[in-house]
Amino acid sequence: MDIQLTIAGRRDLTGQLYRQLRTAIVDGRLPARERLPSTRDLARQLGVSRKTPLEAYERLIAEGFLISHAGDGTYVAEGLAPAPVSTRARSVASPKAAAVWKRVPEALSMPKPGTQLTYDYLGGVTDKALFRGDVWRRCINHALRVQARGRGMYHDPGGEQELRLAIARYVGFNRGVTCNWQDVVATQGAQQALDLAARVMVNPGDTVAVEEPGYPPVRSALLALGARVVPVRVDNEGLVVSALPDHARLVYVTPSHQFPLGMPMSLERRIALLEWASARGALIVEDDYDGEFRFEGRPVESLRSLDRSGVVAYVGTFSKTIFPELRMGYVIPPESLATDFLKAKQINDWHGNSLTQAALARFMLDGDFGKHLRRMHRYYAERREALLGHLEGELSRWLEPIAPVAGIHLAAMLRKGLSEDELIAKARIESIGLYGISRFYAGRRARQGIIFGYGDISVAAIHASMSRLKSVLASLSL
Amino acid sequence: MDIQLTIAGRRDLTGQLYRQLRTAIVDGRLPARERLPSTRDLARQLGVSRKTPLEAYERLIAEGFLISHAGDGTYVAEGLAPAPVSTRARSVASPKAAAVWKRVPEALSMPKPGTQLTYDYLGGVTDKALFRGDVWRRCINHALRVQARGRGMYHDPGGEQELRLAIARYVGFNRGVTCNWQDVVATQGAQQALDLAARVMVNPGDTVAVEEPGYPPVRSALLALGARVVPVRVDNEGLVVSALPDHARLVYVTPSHQFPLGMPMSLERRIALLEWASARGALIVEDDYDGEFRFEGRPVESLRSLDRSGVVAYVGTFSKTIFPELRMGYVIPPESLATDFLKAKQINDWHGNSLTQAALARFMLDGDFGKHLRRMHRYYAERREALLGHLEGELSRWLEPIAPVAGIHLAAMLRKGLSEDELIAKARIESIGLYGISRFYAGRRARQGIIFGYGDISVAAIHASMSRLKSVLASLSL
């Protein structure tokens, strides 16, 4: 036997020997029909008790790697090793992913949180210190007690009934979305809801439309399904419906608070979009990702509440109202697609996290979610006002904010001659984290600007950072 | 104004009026340029204070449904209503799902648990009474404390680092799968892991292979991607590798414990399958769904541990070791696909449930998972032995059990002349829940038999039900 065997230390000697022999057999270094040394010889050679090779051989015999001929020693079994390396090198191929994945960008990740930044306007984050962790803990512990009962088994793909009920009530009361609890599909965040919509609608090669600028993850989800994704420009009334590609099967919109620019879609555009979709049997995916926090005037209610033809899938999330790593969202598909959404959900992950779903249902039905929203609304209103005060005041020479009627971020365009990259880099030196708008354009970097997320920055920090930012802006080449 | 307005009760009078007017405008019953009655007249007509119509009008004006001409009353805005019904009826179309969904079966649901059954052999369920709920509660509460810190933000698509570390150690020690924590993708149960593998590999129209009989949800996931799914028969050594379609891009196998029949895949077949895949760059999806519970002899280690070419995606789950509604599983893709698995995971749901992931990491790293497995192993070994004793003893006239070396279910074939449907129906009358094998065949119902799940039935219940079952079998027409 022409292989090197080594035993180290005093632990798991049998295992060490077993693994070395097995690897040698599988790699072809110990060829078929090779006779192994006797256990007595091998024990002596390795300086171990005979028990060690005996047990290793027994295990390899039991597994079929070795064959024992009574009275004639132990042999390597046949047909286990791969073909000799010379022919093998030609024929081994690694699996390659399906063609669509080349089109899907690798880094959808959020900008790394600037732990070392004094002021950070990162969007899509929330302040957990303002969340009633004690109330939530009670809800989770309630859900644990409920979960401990009964058999361990798969649940309904649509989610826990209590949560679907709580969501149906909530959207009915707050967003004018009338539905039964059976219409609600609880998802792992809005991302899964968007993916379900895409999967249900898209045939490979289908044309779909997204807002430009818009939300990159939805674009990736559509690309991964082989869709032809057409970015459609937005103006100050939201999506330009007349610019939609004629044969689109799906249109993704953020009518309450356009992502990332922040303006709401006008009522005329809403009606026009509904008409456009119902004439074609296209699906409108309405992503109402932070419409809970509204600040001015009466909100126009959701597209879904205006929909008389059953063309809107309404998507909501708790990522902005609670926190993103909760991974809770929902979709209310139109009736014609309800069954297929449930099929797709079951294929994605069978059903969501029952524990968090049950806890969230309790949190909502007990009224704690409503209380939390009202509290957060006050915080966000103050932050928005502080931020707008600066942007529309002493910073208006450089920045042109788009005052949002809703949400937890606002966009400010850079006035002519300023460079987004330069501003972001110089602000970072002053320990201010700013994030550009241009990365939300799929096509040409049409406009430059900054997204100010105020989900996790205090009013005091806003004031302090804005005076620093003024110095940064004043130092920039115009 | 020619519409019917009604106010009921004393609550939300403004809202009632607002919604009726808005609906009438959107439906076209209140046409563009129609003049509305004065608020004074409307208040009188409805028997409410003037405040009610005043507020409703103001809201509709703010939202753009109505236009107020100073000194000249209030009018319906233009361009809001859909086209007249006559032309509309022709053009309205509901969204239709993509073509693949017609091929995906609707009901993947588990058989409804027979709450009224005295004895139930439903597979894929576990007994939560044997799970240390108190220990788990501690882990969850630990995770809640960790989660309360820091900012609310999106996490790594691969999952919580601690959990990936715990899983990497676990599979290294128990299943011979050597990997780094970065190679592990934590998923929402094995279902999501299987879906990710399918999404990453399948181009529409690609040929893929599954075991026959086999696991229906994986078949659905592949059909939903437009794959041509070829069922390949299994014999007593597992998948018949020589029967694989030549151009398959993906092969799904359950080598530890064939689902549903229960035999392990022989070593020769494992080697042959690895050779077959590496010659083609095909992906082997190894679903090791209940390999934790092994009863006889030394197990053959996983396919992944024999893989020298990087062609195996190893899938594991906590559904059978803890409970299915935990929704925790994982996949260890081959290196060539690692990036695409993470892309696909982020598209599916961005990342999994952080709370449960952190709790499970604690449960594993503290050694509680290992303790739980050892306890459960004793229970399952007793149940398996009790069950096999009856099936191989007094019931062997009718049933031919396939003794499993692993898992929490076993299959028993019906001897010639017996009908699966008839047996199941008659057993149900005796309050015994049995579940047939034939529904796991994609093609012709090749064999008839029963799956006995013993995840949630006690030894005493096994003994009691088996003597009842004998009477049922004796009464059947042969």
PDB file of C-alpha atoms in Angstrom, chain A residues 69-167:
ATOM      1  CA  HIS A  69     -12.211 -12.110   1.989  1.00  0.00           C
ATOM      2  CA  ALA A  70     -12.251 -14.563   4.860  1.00  0.00           C
ATOM      3  CA  GLY A  71      -8.740 -15.751   5.588  1.00  0.00           C
ATOM      4  CA  ASP A  72      -7.350 -13.704   2.730  1.00  0.00           C
ATOM      5  CA  GLY A  73      -7.213 -10.143   4.033  1.00  0.00           C
ATOM      6  CA  THR A  74      -8.941  -6.931   3.107  1.00  0.00           C
ATOM      7  CA  TYR A  75      -9.210  -5.340  -0.346  1.00  0.00           C
ATOM      8  CA  VAL A  76     -10.353  -2.057  -1.854  1.00  0.00           C
ATOM      9  CA  ALA A  77     -13.767  -2.493  -3.445  1.00  0.00           C
ATOM     10  CA  GLU A  78     -14.273  -1.933  -7.159  1.00  0.00           C
ATOM     11  CA  GLY A  79     -15.952   0.930  -8.964  1.00  0.00           C
ATOM     12  CA  LEU A  80     -15.465   3.538  -6.241  1.00  0.00           C
ATOM     13  CA  ALA A  81     -12.646   5.681  -7.536  1.00  0.00           C
ATOM     14  CA  PRO A  82     -13.150   8.148 -10.324  1.00  0.00           C
ATOM     15  CA  ALA A  83     -11.575   7.521 -13.696  1.00  0.00           C
ATOM     16  CA  PRO A  84      -7.790   8.138 -13.852  1.00  0.00           C
ATOM     17  CA  VAL A  85      -6.810  11.767 -13.642  1.00  0.00           C
ATOM     18  CA  SER A  86      -5.651  12.067 -17.257  1.00  0.00           C
ATOM     19  CA  THR A  87      -9.099  11.456 -18.725  1.00  0.00           C
ATOM     20  CA  ARG A  88     -10.767  13.093 -15.752  1.00  0.00           C
ATOM     21  CA  ALA A  89      -9.155  16.463 -16.184  1.00  0.00           C
ATOM     22  CA  ARG A  90     -10.861  16.784 -19.533  1.00  0.00           C
ATOM     23  CA  SER A  91     -14.298  15.800 -18.401  1.00  0.00           C
ATOM     24  CA  VAL A  92     -14.859  17.464 -15.014  1.00  0.00           C
ATOM     25  CA  ALA A  93     -17.129  20.482 -15.183  1.00  0.00           C
ATOM     26  CA  SER A  94     -18.406  22.694 -12.394  1.00  0.00           C
ATOM     27  CA  PRO A  95     -22.104  23.507 -12.403  1.00  0.00           C
ATOM     28  CA  LYS A  96     -22.813  26.877 -13.979  1.00  0.00           C
ATOM     29  CA  ALA A  97     -25.764  29.019 -12.990  1.00  0.00           C
ATOM     30  CA  ALA A  98     -28.622  29.685 -15.398  1.00  0.00           C
ATOM     31  CA  ALA A  99     -27.989  32.474 -17.881  1.00  0.00           C
ATOM     32  CA  VAL A 100     -30.199  35.081 -16.166  1.00  0.00           C
ATOM     33  CA  TRP A 101     -27.901  35.326 -13.171  1.00  0.00           C
ATOM     34  CA  LYS A 102     -25.237  37.082 -15.198  1.00  0.00           C
ATOM     35  CA  ARG A 103     -27.695  39.959 -15.558  1.00  0.00           C
ATOM     36  CA  VAL A 104     -28.468  40.165 -11.838  1.00  0.00           C
ATOM     37  CA  PRO A 105     -26.098  42.529 -10.040  1.00  0.00           C
ATOM     38  CA  GLU A 106     -24.077  40.999  -7.256  1.00  0.00           C
ATOM     39  CA  ALA A 107     -24.214  43.719  -4.665  1.00  0.00           C
ATOM     40  CA  LEU A 108     -27.718  44.545  -3.603  1.00  0.00           C
ATOM     41  CA  SER A 109     -26.372  45.037  -0.128  1.00  0.00           C
ATOM     42  CA  MET A 110     -27.094  48.167   1.826  1.00  0.00           C
ATOM     43  CA  PRO A 111     -24.222  50.552   2.282  1.00  0.00           C
ATOM     44  CA  LYS A 112     -22.338  49.271   5.298  1.00  0.00           C
ATOM     45  CA  PRO A 113     -23.522  51.174   8.342  1.00  0.00           C
ATOM     46  CA  GLY A 114     -20.973  53.785   9.237  1.00  0.00           C
ATOM     47  CA  THR A 115     -20.415  52.770  12.820  1.00  0.00           C
ATOM     48  CA  GLN A 116     -17.647  55.293  13.018  1.00  0.00           C
ATOM     49  CA  LEU A 117     -19.786  58.127  11.594  1.00  0.00           C
ATOM     50  CA  THR A 118     -21.082  60.731  14.027  1.00  0.00           C
ATOM     51  CA  TYR A 119     -24.087  61.518  11.818  1.00  0.00           C
ATOM     52  CA  ASP A 120     -25.581  59.009   9.433  1.00  0.00           C
ATOM     53  CA  TYR A 121     -28.437  59.595   6.982  1.00  0.00           C
ATOM     54  CA  LEU A 122     -28.561  55.989   5.801  1.00  0.00           C
ATOM     55  CA  GLY A 123     -32.039  55.203   4.474  1.00  0.00           C
ATOM     56  CA  GLY A 124     -34.134  52.160   5.274  1.00  0.00           C
ATOM     57  CA  VAL A 125     -32.923  51.903   8.862  1.00  0.00           C
ATOM     58  CA  THR A 126     -34.929  52.506  12.014  1.00  0.00           C
ATOM     59  CA  ASP A 127     -34.123  53.404  15.601  1.00  0.00           C
ATOM     60  CA  LYS A 128     -34.702  50.396  17.833  1.00  0.00           C
ATOM     61  CA  ALA A 129     -34.224  52.463  20.970  1.00  0.00           C
ATOM     62  CA  LEU A 130     -37.654  53.994  20.250  1.00  0.00           C
ATOM     63  CA  PHE A 131     -39.326  50.607  19.918  1.00  0.00           C
ATOM     64  CA  ARG A 132     -41.058  49.213  22.996  1.00  0.00           C
ATOM     65  CA  GLY A 133     -38.897  46.109  23.364  1.00  0.00           C
ATOM     66  CA  ASP A 134     -40.712  45.136  26.575  1.00  0.00           C
ATOM     67  CA  VAL A 135     -44.101  45.044  24.841  1.00  0.00           C
ATOM     68  CA  TRP A 136     -42.659  43.110  21.923  1.00  0.00           C
ATOM     69  CA  ARG A 137     -41.049  40.613  24.289  1.00  0.00           C
ATOM     70  CA  ARG A 138     -44.473  39.988  25.838  1.00  0.00           C
ATOM     71  CA  CYS A 139     -45.911  39.347  22.376  1.00  0.00           C
ATOM     72  CA  ILE A 140     -43.105  36.942  21.475  1.00  0.00           C
ATOM     73  CA  ASN A 141     -43.505  35.088  24.751  1.00  0.00           C
ATOM     74  CA  HIS A 142     -47.236  34.851  24.194  1.00  0.00           C
ATOM     75  CA  ALA A 143     -46.533  33.426  20.748  1.00  0.00           C
ATOM     76  CA  LEU A 144     -44.053  30.930  22.233  1.00  0.00           C
ATOM     77  CA  ARG A 145     -46.758  29.640  24.559  1.00  0.00           C
ATOM     78  CA  VAL A 146     -49.183  29.269  21.669  1.00  0.00           C
ATOM     79  CA  GLN A 147     -46.558  27.561  19.550  1.00  0.00           C
ATOM     80  CA  ALA A 148     -45.682  25.054  22.277  1.00  0.00           C
ATOM     81  CA  ARG A 149     -49.162  23.552  21.965  1.00  0.00           C
ATOM     82  CA  GLY A 150     -50.249  21.118  19.310  1.00  0.00           C
ATOM     83  CA  ARG A 151     -48.240  19.071  16.865  1.00  0.00           C
ATOM     84  CA  GLY A 152     -45.210  20.284  15.021  1.00  0.00           C
ATOM     85  CA  MET A 153     -46.394  20.630  11.445  1.00  0.00           C
ATOM     86  CA  TYR A 154     -46.471  22.821   8.371  1.00  0.00           C
ATOM     87  CA  HIS A 155     -48.863  25.750   8.454  1.00  0.00           C
ATOM     88  CA  ASP A 156     -50.866  27.609   5.829  1.00  0.00           C
ATOM     89  CA  PRO A 157     -48.669  29.204   3.113  1.00  0.00           C
ATOM     90  CA  GLY A 158     -50.709  32.400   3.468  1.00  0.00           C
ATOM     91  CA  GLY A 159     -49.582  32.830   7.076  1.00  0.00           C
ATOM     92  CA  GLU A 160     -51.079  32.685  10.548  1.00  0.00           C
ATOM     93  CA  GLN A 161     -54.779  33.457  10.425  1.00  0.00           C
ATOM     94  CA  GLU A 162     -54.629  35.983  13.283  1.00  0.00           C
ATOM     95  CA  LEU A 163     -51.982  38.019  11.518  1.00  0.00           C
ATOM     96  CA  ARG A 164     -53.834  38.012   8.226  1.00  0.00           C
ATOM     97  CA  LEU A 165     -56.891  39.225  10.098  1.00  0.00           C
ATOM     98  CA  ALA A 166     -54.936  41.983  11.830  1.00  0.00           C
ATOM     99  CA  ILE A 167     -53.414  43.123   8.533  1.00  0.00           C
TER     100      ILE A 167
END
